[in-house]
Amino acid sequence: MTAVTSSLSDDQRAILALWYEVNASLSAYHKLITTYGDAQLAWQATVGAWKQLGLHHTHLKRHEQPEQTRAAIDKIQQALTDGRYGLLFAGQPDYPAQLLHIYDPPPLLFFRGNSARLHQAQIAIVGSRKPTAHAQKITFDMAQYLAQAGYVITSGLAIGVDKRAHLGALAQTELDYQGRTIGVMGTGIDVNYPNHRDQLFAQIIEQGGCIISELLPHTQPHKHTFPRRNRLVAGLSLATIVTEATIKSGSLITARLTSEQGKQVFAIPSHIDNSNAEGCHHLIREGATLIYHPQQVLEDVNGQLDYGKRSYRPTDIISADSHQVEVTQSSVASNVKRNSVTMVSQPEPSHIKSPRSAIVVPDHLTQIYEQLDWHGQDLDALVIATQLAPSQLIGQLMELELMGVISVQGGRYLRV
């Protein structure tokens, strides 16, 4: 675990005290900070002064019991000392700078695992809790592809698409590619939800990924905590991909928040009678970018990072004080105010490259290669499309396979 806050300062204890007493209410917390200027002055204010601000009666009741507040902070301090989790405060260098650009950044983040992942370029993948088998495969493959291209995959740790996104990012054989995923919790950092997620949490942490939560320890799941989680998923990422979602899916909340933050939303289409993909079709109709291969995401997102004639790589670190780079977008909603992300160049390992940018296909193989896609085609379909003799076609496919630019899965030929 990196950047563990082992000993809390007086300011940090005051921030935690406010966060505890307002029960992680963003509006109440920011109202107190705006009124008093800093957390220590706000915490020292009387209950009567808090009441004049119109704070909820449960917040006032907690403020009347400072001993319980101190005891809660002491428990958090002990957990930090024991290394059960870490804690990042807004304003610290280790706090993810991209969250400072959203409308309501959390004042603190609890984390487990490698917090350095929070400063790397991220792409969110979200979707249905009950995806079709096809959507599960697409999600896994897309996450694996993007992680190998250097991006960190961020999602919400839910069953279904979220889980497949995390597992796809973790499915790397080379050490340098492992652990490129971040899970954002809709519960306290020490709550395993959904049930039996212990193994996924452990795998993310052991391989070098990270799990975060803005909520207090022991916070149980609630219908209001998951939209909060979704805004952090969107806020951390350069773009959001929705692989499959119903029209009422919480993934559409993440997509909307992504758009409102001035970032690009991607959606994968499906059959028009697939009700499980109705949300994706709605997003496309409203202006989301239709994709059918992860390389299309890379081309758009890499273009954002290259904006302003400055070169960036997916593994670059995001910083609050560095050169500002405007993020272009294909917005889901109209009249969205553009935000910016900031990047600091960091050397990338020489073996990390865009999976397709270095591919050079000989002229005599171009026709067949251009007929192939990410989903794959069987031999009969390729014979019809290319008008080649089966023996000639098979010979060219073998050449492409030996070059390592295509593969065969279940009798279907597809680009790597």
CSV table of C-alpha atoms in Angstrom, one decimal:
chain,number,residue,atom,x,y,z
A,1,MET,CA,0.0,0.0,0.0
A,2,THR,CA,1.4,3.4,-1.0
A,3,ALA,CA,1.2,6.8,0.6
A,4,VAL,CA,-0.4,5.7,3.8
A,5,THR,CA,-1.3,8.6,6.1
A,6,SER,CA,0.2,7.1,9.3
A,7,SER,CA,-0.2,10.1,11.6
A,8,LEU,CA,-3.1,12.5,11.2
A,9,SER,CA,-2.3,16.3,11.5
A,10,ASP,CA,-4.7,18.6,13.4
A,11,ASP,CA,-6.1,19.9,10.1
A,12,GLN,CA,-6.7,16.3,8.9
A,13,ARG,CA,-8.4,15.3,12.1
A,14,ALA,CA,-10.7,18.4,11.8
A,15,ILE,CA,-11.5,17.4,8.2
A,16,LEU,CA,-12.3,13.9,9.4
A,17,ALA,CA,-14.4,15.3,12.3
A,18,LEU,CA,-16.5,17.3,9.9
A,19,TRP,CA,-16.9,14.4,7.5
A,20,TYR,CA,-18.0,12.2,10.3
A,21,GLU,CA,-20.4,14.6,11.9
A,22,VAL,CA,-22.2,15.5,8.6
A,23,ASN,CA,-22.2,11.8,7.7
A,24,ALA,CA,-20.2,12.4,4.5
A,25,SER,CA,-22.8,14.9,3.2
A,26,LEU,CA,-21.0,16.9,0.4
A,27,SER,CA,-23.4,19.8,0.6
A,28,ALA,CA,-23.2,20.2,4.4
A,29,TYR,CA,-19.4,19.8,4.4
A,30,HIS,CA,-18.8,22.4,1.7
A,31,LYS,CA,-21.3,24.8,3.3
A,32,LEU,CA,-19.3,24.6,6.6
A,33,ILE,CA,-15.9,25.1,4.8
A,34,THR,CA,-17.3,28.0,2.7
A,35,THR,CA,-18.7,29.6,5.9
A,36,TYR,CA,-15.7,29.2,8.2
A,37,GLY,CA,-12.8,29.0,5.8
A,38,ASP,CA,-11.2,25.9,7.2
A,39,ALA,CA,-12.2,22.6,8.9
A,40,GLN,CA,-10.7,23.5,12.3
A,41,LEU,CA,-12.8,26.7,12.6
A,42,ALA,CA,-15.9,24.9,11.4
A,43,TRP,CA,-15.5,22.1,13.9
A,44,GLN,CA,-14.9,24.6,16.8
A,45,ALA,CA,-18.1,26.4,16.0
A,46,THR,CA,-21.1,26.0,18.3
A,47,VAL,CA,-24.1,23.8,17.7
A,48,GLY,CA,-26.2,27.0,17.6
A,49,ALA,CA,-24.0,28.4,14.8
A,50,TRP,CA,-24.4,25.2,12.8
A,51,LYS,CA,-28.1,25.4,13.3
A,52,GLN,CA,-28.2,28.8,11.7
A,53,LEU,CA,-26.7,27.4,8.6
A,54,GLY,CA,-29.8,25.1,8.2
A,55,LEU,CA,-27.9,21.8,8.7
A,56,HIS,CA,-29.8,18.6,9.2
A,57,HIS,CA,-30.8,17.7,12.7
A,58,THR,CA,-28.7,14.5,12.6
A,59,HIS,CA,-25.6,16.6,11.9
A,60,LEU,CA,-26.4,18.8,14.8
A,61,LYS,CA,-26.8,15.8,17.1
A,62,ARG,CA,-23.4,14.4,16.1
A,63,HIS,CA,-21.8,17.8,16.6
A,64,GLU,CA,-23.2,17.8,20.2
A,65,GLN,CA,-21.2,14.7,21.0
A,66,PRO,CA,-17.5,15.5,20.2
A,67,GLU,CA,-16.3,12.6,22.3
A,68,GLN,CA,-17.9,10.2,19.9
A,69,THR,CA,-16.3,12.0,17.0
A,70,ARG,CA,-12.9,11.8,18.5
A,71,ALA,CA,-13.4,8.1,19.2
A,72,ALA,CA,-14.3,7.5,15.5
A,73,ILE,CA,-11.2,9.4,14.4
A,74,ASP,CA,-9.0,7.4,16.8
A,75,LYS,CA,-10.4,4.2,15.2
A,76,ILE,CA,-9.5,5.5,11.7
A,77,GLN,CA,-6.1,6.5,13.0
A,78,GLN,CA,-5.5,3.0,14.3
A,79,ALA,CA,-6.6,1.4,11.0
A,80,LEU,CA,-4.1,3.7,9.2
A,81,THR,CA,-1.4,2.7,11.6
A,82,ASP,CA,-2.2,-1.0,11.1
A,83,GLY,CA,-2.1,-0.5,7.3
A,84,ARG,CA,-5.7,-1.7,6.8
A,85,TYR,CA,-6.3,1.1,4.4
A,86,GLY,CA,-4.8,4.5,3.5
A,87,LEU,CA,-6.2,8.0,3.4
A,88,LEU,CA,-5.7,10.9,0.9
A,89,PHE,CA,-6.8,14.5,1.5
A,90,ALA,CA,-7.7,17.0,-1.1
A,91,GLY,CA,-4.8,19.4,-1.3
A,92,GLN,CA,-2.2,16.7,-0.9
A,93,PRO,CA,0.1,15.8,-3.8
A,94,ASP,CA,-1.1,12.2,-3.7
A,95,TYR,CA,-4.8,13.2,-4.1
A,96,PRO,CA,-5.9,12.5,-7.7
A,97,ALA,CA,-5.8,15.9,-9.4
A,98,GLN,CA,-8.5,15.1,-12.0
A,99,LEU,CA,-11.1,14.9,-9.2
A,100,LEU,CA,-10.4,18.6,-8.4
A,101,HIS,CA,-12.1,19.4,-11.8
A,102,ILE,CA,-15.5,17.9,-11.0
A,103,TYR,CA,-18.3,20.0,-9.4
A,104,ASP,CA,-18.2,18.4,-6.0
A,105,PRO,CA,-14.8,16.8,-5.3
A,106,PRO,CA,-14.7,14.7,-2.1
A,107,PRO,CA,-12.5,16.2,0.7
A,108,LEU,CA,-10.8,12.8,1.3
A,109,LEU,CA,-10.5,9.3,-0.2
A,110,PHE,CA,-9.9,6.0,1.6
A,111,PHE,CA,-8.0,3.5,-0.4
A,112,ARG,CA,-6.5,0.0,-0.4
A,113,GLY,CA,-3.8,-1.0,-2.8
A,114,ASN,CA,-1.6,1.0,-5.1
A,115,SER,CA,-2.8,4.6,-5.0
A,116,ALA,CA,-0.3,5.6,-7.7
A,117,ARG,CA,-2.9,4.1,-10.2
A,118,LEU,CA,-5.1,7.1,-9.4
A,119,HIS,CA,-2.6,9.4,-11.2
A,120,GLN,CA,-2.5,7.4,-14.4
A,121,ALA,CA,-4.7,7.9,-17.4
A,122,GLN,CA,-7.9,6.0,-16.9
A,123,ILE,CA,-10.8,4.8,-19.1
A,124,ALA,CA,-14.1,3.8,-17.4
A,125,ILE,CA,-16.0,0.8,-18.5
A,126,VAL,CA,-19.5,0.4,-17.1
A,127,GLY,CA,-22.7,-1.5,-17.9
A,128,SER,CA,-25.4,-3.9,-16.8
A,129,ARG,CA,-25.4,-6.0,-13.7
A,130,LYS,CA,-27.0,-8.8,-15.8
A,131,PRO,CA,-25.1,-8.7,-19.1
A,132,THR,CA,-25.6,-11.2,-21.9
A,133,ALA,CA,-22.8,-13.6,-22.5
A,134,HIS,CA,-21.8,-11.7,-25.6
A,135,ALA,CA,-21.5,-8.4,-23.6
A,136,GLN,CA,-19.4,-10.1,-20.9
A,137,LYS,CA,-16.9,-11.3,-23.5
A,138,ILE,CA,-16.8,-7.9,-25.2
A,139,THR,CA,-16.3,-6.1,-21.9
A,140,PHE,CA,-13.5,-8.5,-20.8
A,141,ASP,CA,-11.7,-8.3,-24.2
A,142,MET,CA,-12.0,-4.5,-24.4
A,143,ALA,CA,-10.7,-4.0,-20.9
A,144,GLN,CA,-7.8,-6.4,-21.6
A,145,TYR,CA,-6.9,-4.6,-24.8
A,146,LEU,CA,-7.0,-1.1,-23.3
A,147,ALA,CA,-5.0,-2.1,-20.3
A,148,GLN,CA,-2.4,-3.6,-22.5
A,149,ALA,CA,-2.3,-0.4,-24.4
A,150,GLY,CA,-1.3,1.4,-21.2
A,151,TYR,CA,-4.6,2.6,-19.7
A,152,VAL,CA,-6.0,1.9,-16.3
A,153,ILE,CA,-9.5,0.5,-16.3
A,154,THR,CA,-11.9,2.1,-13.8
A,155,SER,CA,-15.2,0.7,-12.8
A,156,GLY,CA,-17.6,0.3,-9.9
A,157,LEU,CA,-16.9,-3.2,-8.6
A,158,ALA,CA,-20.5,-4.3,-9.2
A,159,ILE,CA,-21.5,-7.7,-10.5
A,160,GLY,CA,-21.8,-8.1,-14.3
A,161,VAL,CA,-20.1,-5.6,-16.6
A,162,ASP,CA,-18.1,-3.9,-13.8
A,163,LYS,CA,-16.6,-7.2,-12.7
A,164,ARG,CA,-15.7,-8.3,-16.2
A,165,ALA,CA,-14.0,-5.0,-16.8
A,166,HIS,CA,-11.9,-5.4,-13.7
A,167,LEU,CA,-11.0,-9.0,-14.6
A,168,GLY,CA,-10.2,-8.1,-18.2
A,169,ALA,CA,-7.7,-5.5,-17.0
A,170,LEU,CA,-6.2,-8.0,-14.6
A,171,ALA,CA,-5.8,-10.7,-17.2
A,172,GLN,CA,-2.3,-9.8,-18.2
A,173,THR,CA,0.5,-12.4,-18.2
A,174,GLU,CA,3.4,-9.9,-18.2
A,175,LEU,CA,4.2,-8.2,-14.9
A,176,ASP,CA,4.5,-4.7,-16.4
A,177,TYR,CA,0.8,-4.9,-17.6
A,178,GLN,CA,-0.7,-6.2,-14.4
A,179,GLY,CA,-2.8,-4.3,-11.9
A,180,ARG,CA,-4.1,-1.7,-14.2
A,181,THR,CA,-7.6,-1.3,-12.7
A,182,ILE,CA,-9.3,0.9,-10.1
A,183,GLY,CA,-12.5,-0.1,-8.3
A,184,VAL,CA,-14.7,2.7,-6.9
A,185,MET,CA,-16.8,1.5,-4.0
A,186,GLY,CA,-20.4,2.6,-3.1
A,187,THR,CA,-19.8,1.5,0.5
A,188,GLY,CA,-17.2,2.1,3.2
A,189,ILE,CA,-13.6,0.9,2.3
A,190,ASP,CA,-13.9,-2.0,4.7
A,191,VAL,CA,-17.3,-3.3,3.5
A,192,ASN,CA,-17.3,-6.2,1.0
A,193,TYR,CA,-20.3,-5.5,-1.2
A,194,PRO,CA,-21.7,-7.2,-3.2
A,195,ASN,CA,-21.3,-10.4,-1.1
A,196,HIS,CA,-18.4,-12.6,-2.0
A,197,ARG,CA,-16.5,-9.9,-3.7
A,198,ASP,CA,-13.5,-10.6,-1.3
A,199,GLN,CA,-11.7,-12.6,-4.0
A,200,LEU,CA,-12.0,-9.8,-6.6
A,201,PHE,CA,-10.9,-7.1,-4.1
A,202,ALA,CA,-7.9,-9.3,-3.1
A,203,GLN,CA,-6.9,-9.9,-6.7
A,204,ILE,CA,-7.0,-6.2,-7.6
A,205,ILE,CA,-4.9,-5.3,-4.6
A,206,GLU,CA,-2.4,-8.1,-4.9
A,207,GLN,CA,-1.8,-7.4,-8.6
A,208,GLY,CA,-1.1,-3.7,-8.0
A,209,GLY,CA,-4.5,-2.1,-8.6
A,210,CYS,CA,-6.4,0.1,-6.2
A,211,ILE,CA,-9.8,0.3,-4.5
A,212,ILE,CA,-11.2,3.6,-3.2
A,213,SER,CA,-14.1,5.1,-1.4
A,214,GLU,CA,-15.1,8.6,-0.2
A,215,LEU,CA,-17.5,7.1,2.3
A,216,LEU,CA,-16.7,6.5,6.0
A,217,PRO,CA,-15.6,3.0,7.1
A,218,HIS,CA,-18.5,0.7,7.9
A,219,THR,CA,-20.9,2.6,5.6
A,220,GLN,CA,-23.4,0.1,4.2
A,221,PRO,CA,-24.8,0.2,0.6
A,222,HIS,CA,-27.7,2.6,0.0
A,223,LYS,CA,-29.5,3.7,-3.1
A,224,HIS,CA,-27.9,7.2,-2.7
A,225,THR,CA,-24.3,5.9,-2.4
A,226,PHE,CA,-24.1,4.4,-5.9
A,227,PRO,CA,-24.7,7.6,-7.9
A,228,ARG,CA,-22.0,9.2,-5.8
A,229,ARG,CA,-19.7,6.3,-6.7
A,230,ASN,CA,-20.6,6.8,-10.4
A,231,ARG,CA,-19.5,10.5,-10.4
A,232,LEU,CA,-16.1,9.4,-9.1
A,233,VAL,CA,-15.8,6.8,-11.8
A,234,ALA,CA,-16.6,9.4,-14.4
A,235,GLY,CA,-14.4,12.1,-12.7
A,236,LEU,CA,-11.3,9.9,-12.6
A,237,SER,CA,-11.5,8.8,-16.2
A,238,LEU,CA,-10.7,10.5,-19.5
A,239,ALA,CA,-13.7,8.8,-21.1
A,240,THR,CA,-16.5,6.3,-20.4
A,241,ILE,CA,-17.4,3.1,-22.3
A,242,VAL,CA,-20.9,1.6,-21.9
A,243,THR,CA,-20.8,-2.0,-23.2
A,244,GLU,CA,-24.4,-3.0,-22.5
A,245,ALA,CA,-27.1,-1.3,-20.4
A,246,THR,CA,-30.8,-1.1,-20.0
A,247,ILE,CA,-32.6,2.2,-20.3
A,248,LYS,CA,-32.9,2.4,-16.5
A,249,SER,CA,-29.3,1.3,-15.8
A,250,GLY,CA,-27.1,3.3,-13.4
A,251,SER,CA,-24.5,3.2,-16.1
A,252,LEU,CA,-26.5,5.9,-17.9
A,253,ILE,CA,-25.9,8.1,-14.8
A,254,THR,CA,-22.1,7.6,-15.3
A,255,ALA,CA,-22.5,8.4,-18.9
A,256,ARG,CA,-24.4,11.6,-18.2
A,257,LEU,CA,-21.9,12.7,-15.6
A,258,THR,CA,-19.0,12.0,-18.0
A,259,SER,CA,-20.7,14.2,-20.6
A,260,GLU,CA,-21.4,16.9,-18.0
A,261,GLN,CA,-17.7,16.9,-17.1
A,262,GLY,CA,-16.8,17.5,-20.8
A,263,LYS,CA,-15.6,14.1,-21.6
A,264,GLN,CA,-16.3,11.6,-24.3
A,265,VAL,CA,-18.9,8.8,-24.0
A,266,PHE,CA,-18.6,5.6,-26.0
A,267,ALA,CA,-21.3,3.0,-26.5
A,268,ILE,CA,-21.4,-0.4,-28.1
A,269,PRO,CA,-24.4,-1.2,-30.2
A,270,SER,CA,-26.3,-4.5,-30.3
A,271,HIS,CA,-29.4,-6.0,-31.9
A,272,ILE,CA,-32.3,-3.6,-31.9
A,273,ASP,CA,-34.5,-6.1,-30.1
A,274,ASN,CA,-31.9,-6.6,-27.3
A,275,SER,CA,-33.6,-4.8,-24.4
A,276,ASN,CA,-30.4,-5.2,-22.4
A,277,ALA,CA,-28.7,-2.8,-24.8
A,278,GLU,CA,-31.5,-0.2,-25.0
A,279,GLY,CA,-29.5,2.2,-22.9
A,280,CYS,CA,-26.6,2.0,-25.3
A,281,HIS,CA,-28.8,2.7,-28.2
A,282,HIS,CA,-30.3,5.6,-26.4
A,283,LEU,CA,-26.8,7.0,-25.7
A,284,ILE,CA,-25.9,6.7,-29.4
A,285,ARG,CA,-29.1,8.4,-30.5
A,286,GLU,CA,-28.3,11.3,-28.1
A,287,GLY,CA,-24.7,11.7,-29.4
A,288,ALA,CA,-22.5,9.1,-27.8
A,289,THR,CA,-19.7,7.7,-30.0
A,290,LEU,CA,-20.6,4.3,-31.5
A,291,ILE,CA,-17.7,1.9,-31.3
A,292,TYR,CA,-17.1,-1.8,-32.2
A,293,HIS,CA,-13.4,-2.1,-31.4
A,294,PRO,CA,-11.2,-0.7,-28.6
A,295,GLN,CA,-8.8,0.7,-31.1
A,296,GLN,CA,-11.4,3.3,-31.9
A,297,VAL,CA,-11.4,4.4,-28.3
A,298,LEU,CA,-7.6,4.6,-28.3
A,299,GLU,CA,-7.6,6.8,-31.4
A,300,ASP,CA,-10.1,9.3,-29.9
A,301,VAL,CA,-8.6,9.4,-26.4
A,302,ASN,CA,-5.0,9.5,-27.6
A,303,GLY,CA,-6.1,12.4,-29.8
A,304,GLN,CA,-7.3,14.2,-26.7
A,305,LEU,CA,-4.0,13.6,-25.0
A,306,ASP,CA,-2.1,14.9,-28.0
A,307,TYR,CA,-4.2,18.1,-28.2
A,308,GLY,CA,-2.1,21.2,-28.3
A,309,LYS,CA,0.8,19.6,-30.1
A,310,ARG,CA,2.2,18.1,-27.0
A,311,SER,CA,3.0,14.4,-26.8
A,312,TYR,CA,1.5,12.3,-24.0
A,313,ARG,CA,1.3,8.6,-23.3
A,314,PRO,CA,-1.4,6.6,-21.5
A,315,THR,CA,0.9,5.9,-18.5
A,316,ASP,CA,1.5,9.6,-17.9
A,317,ILE,CA,0.8,11.1,-14.5
A,318,ILE,CA,-2.0,13.5,-14.0
A,319,SER,CA,-1.0,16.6,-12.1
A,320,ALA,CA,-2.9,19.7,-10.8
A,321,ASP,CA,-0.1,22.2,-11.4
A,322,SER,CA,1.1,21.2,-14.9
A,323,HIS,CA,0.3,22.3,-18.4
A,324,GLN,CA,-3.5,22.5,-19.1
A,325,VAL,CA,-4.7,20.3,-22.0
A,326,GLU,CA,-8.2,20.8,-23.3
A,327,VAL,CA,-10.2,17.6,-23.7
A,328,THR,CA,-12.3,17.5,-26.8
A,329,GLN,CA,-15.5,15.5,-26.7
A,330,SER,CA,-18.5,14.1,-28.5
A,331,SER,CA,-21.1,15.0,-25.9
A,332,VAL,CA,-24.2,13.1,-25.0
A,333,ALA,CA,-25.9,16.3,-23.8
A,334,SER,CA,-25.8,19.6,-25.6
A,335,ASN,CA,-24.2,22.8,-24.4
A,336,VAL,CA,-21.9,21.0,-22.1
A,337,LYS,CA,-19.2,23.2,-20.5
A,338,ARG,CA,-15.7,21.9,-21.4
A,339,ASN,CA,-13.4,20.9,-18.6
A,340,SER,CA,-9.7,20.3,-18.8
A,341,VAL,CA,-7.3,17.6,-17.6
A,342,THR,CA,-3.7,18.2,-16.8
A,343,MET,CA,-0.8,15.9,-17.6
A,344,VAL,CA,2.8,15.6,-16.6
A,345,SER,CA,4.9,13.6,-19.1
A,346,GLN,CA,6.4,10.4,-17.6
A,347,PRO,CA,8.7,8.0,-19.5
A,348,GLU,CA,6.8,5.0,-20.8
A,349,PRO,CA,8.4,1.5,-20.9
A,350,SER,CA,9.7,1.0,-24.5
A,351,HIS,CA,7.7,-2.2,-24.9
A,352,ILE,CA,4.3,-0.5,-24.5
A,353,LYS,CA,2.9,0.5,-27.8
A,354,SER,CA,-0.4,1.0,-29.5
A,355,PRO,CA,-1.5,-2.5,-30.5
A,356,ARG,CA,-2.3,-1.5,-34.2
A,357,SER,CA,-0.1,1.5,-34.9
A,358,ALA,CA,3.0,-0.6,-35.6
A,359,ILE,CA,1.3,-3.2,-37.8
A,360,VAL,CA,2.5,-3.3,-41.4
A,361,VAL,CA,0.7,-5.8,-43.6
A,362,PRO,CA,2.2,-6.8,-46.9
A,363,ASP,CA,0.3,-5.7,-50.0
A,364,HIS,CA,-0.7,-9.2,-51.1
A,365,LEU,CA,-2.4,-9.7,-47.7
A,366,THR,CA,-4.1,-6.3,-47.4
A,367,GLN,CA,-7.4,-7.4,-49.0
A,368,ILE,CA,-8.0,-10.2,-46.5
A,369,TYR,CA,-6.7,-8.3,-43.5
A,370,GLU,CA,-9.1,-5.4,-44.2
A,371,GLN,CA,-12.0,-7.8,-44.3
A,372,LEU,CA,-11.3,-8.9,-40.7
A,373,ASP,CA,-12.6,-7.2,-37.6
A,374,TRP,CA,-12.5,-7.6,-33.9
A,375,HIS,CA,-15.6,-9.8,-33.6
A,376,GLY,CA,-14.3,-12.4,-36.1
A,377,GLN,CA,-15.6,-14.0,-39.3
A,378,ASP,CA,-15.7,-17.7,-40.3
A,379,LEU,CA,-14.1,-19.1,-43.4
A,380,ASP,CA,-17.3,-19.3,-45.5
A,381,ALA,CA,-18.0,-15.6,-45.0
A,382,LEU,CA,-14.4,-14.7,-45.9
A,383,VAL,CA,-14.6,-16.7,-49.1
A,384,ILE,CA,-17.7,-14.8,-50.2
A,385,ALA,CA,-16.3,-11.4,-49.2
A,386,THR,CA,-12.8,-11.8,-50.8
A,387,GLN,CA,-13.8,-14.0,-53.8
A,388,LEU,CA,-10.6,-15.9,-53.2
A,389,ALA,CA,-10.2,-19.7,-53.7
A,390,PRO,CA,-10.4,-21.5,-50.3
A,391,SER,CA,-6.8,-22.8,-50.7
A,392,GLN,CA,-5.5,-19.3,-51.4
A,393,LEU,CA,-7.5,-17.8,-48.6
A,394,ILE,CA,-6.3,-20.3,-46.1
A,395,GLY,CA,-2.7,-19.7,-47.1
A,396,GLN,CA,-3.1,-16.0,-46.6
A,397,LEU,CA,-4.8,-16.4,-43.3
A,398,MET,CA,-1.9,-18.6,-42.1
A,399,GLU,CA,0.6,-15.9,-43.1
A,400,LEU,CA,-1.3,-13.3,-41.2
A,401,GLU,CA,-1.6,-15.6,-38.2
A,402,LEU,CA,2.2,-16.3,-38.3
A,403,MET,CA,2.8,-12.5,-38.4
A,404,GLY,CA,0.8,-12.3,-35.1
A,405,VAL,CA,-1.8,-9.8,-36.4
A,406,ILE,CA,-4.8,-12.1,-36.4
A,407,SER,CA,-5.9,-15.1,-34.3
A,408,VAL,CA,-8.4,-17.9,-34.6
A,409,GLN,CA,-11.1,-18.4,-32.0
A,410,GLY,CA,-13.8,-21.0,-32.3
A,411,GLY,CA,-13.3,-21.2,-36.1
A,412,ARG,CA,-13.6,-17.5,-36.5
A,413,TYR,CA,-10.7,-15.3,-37.7
A,414,LEU,CA,-10.2,-11.9,-36.0
A,415,ARG,CA,-7.7,-9.1,-35.7
A,416,VAL,CA,-5.5,-9.2,-32.6
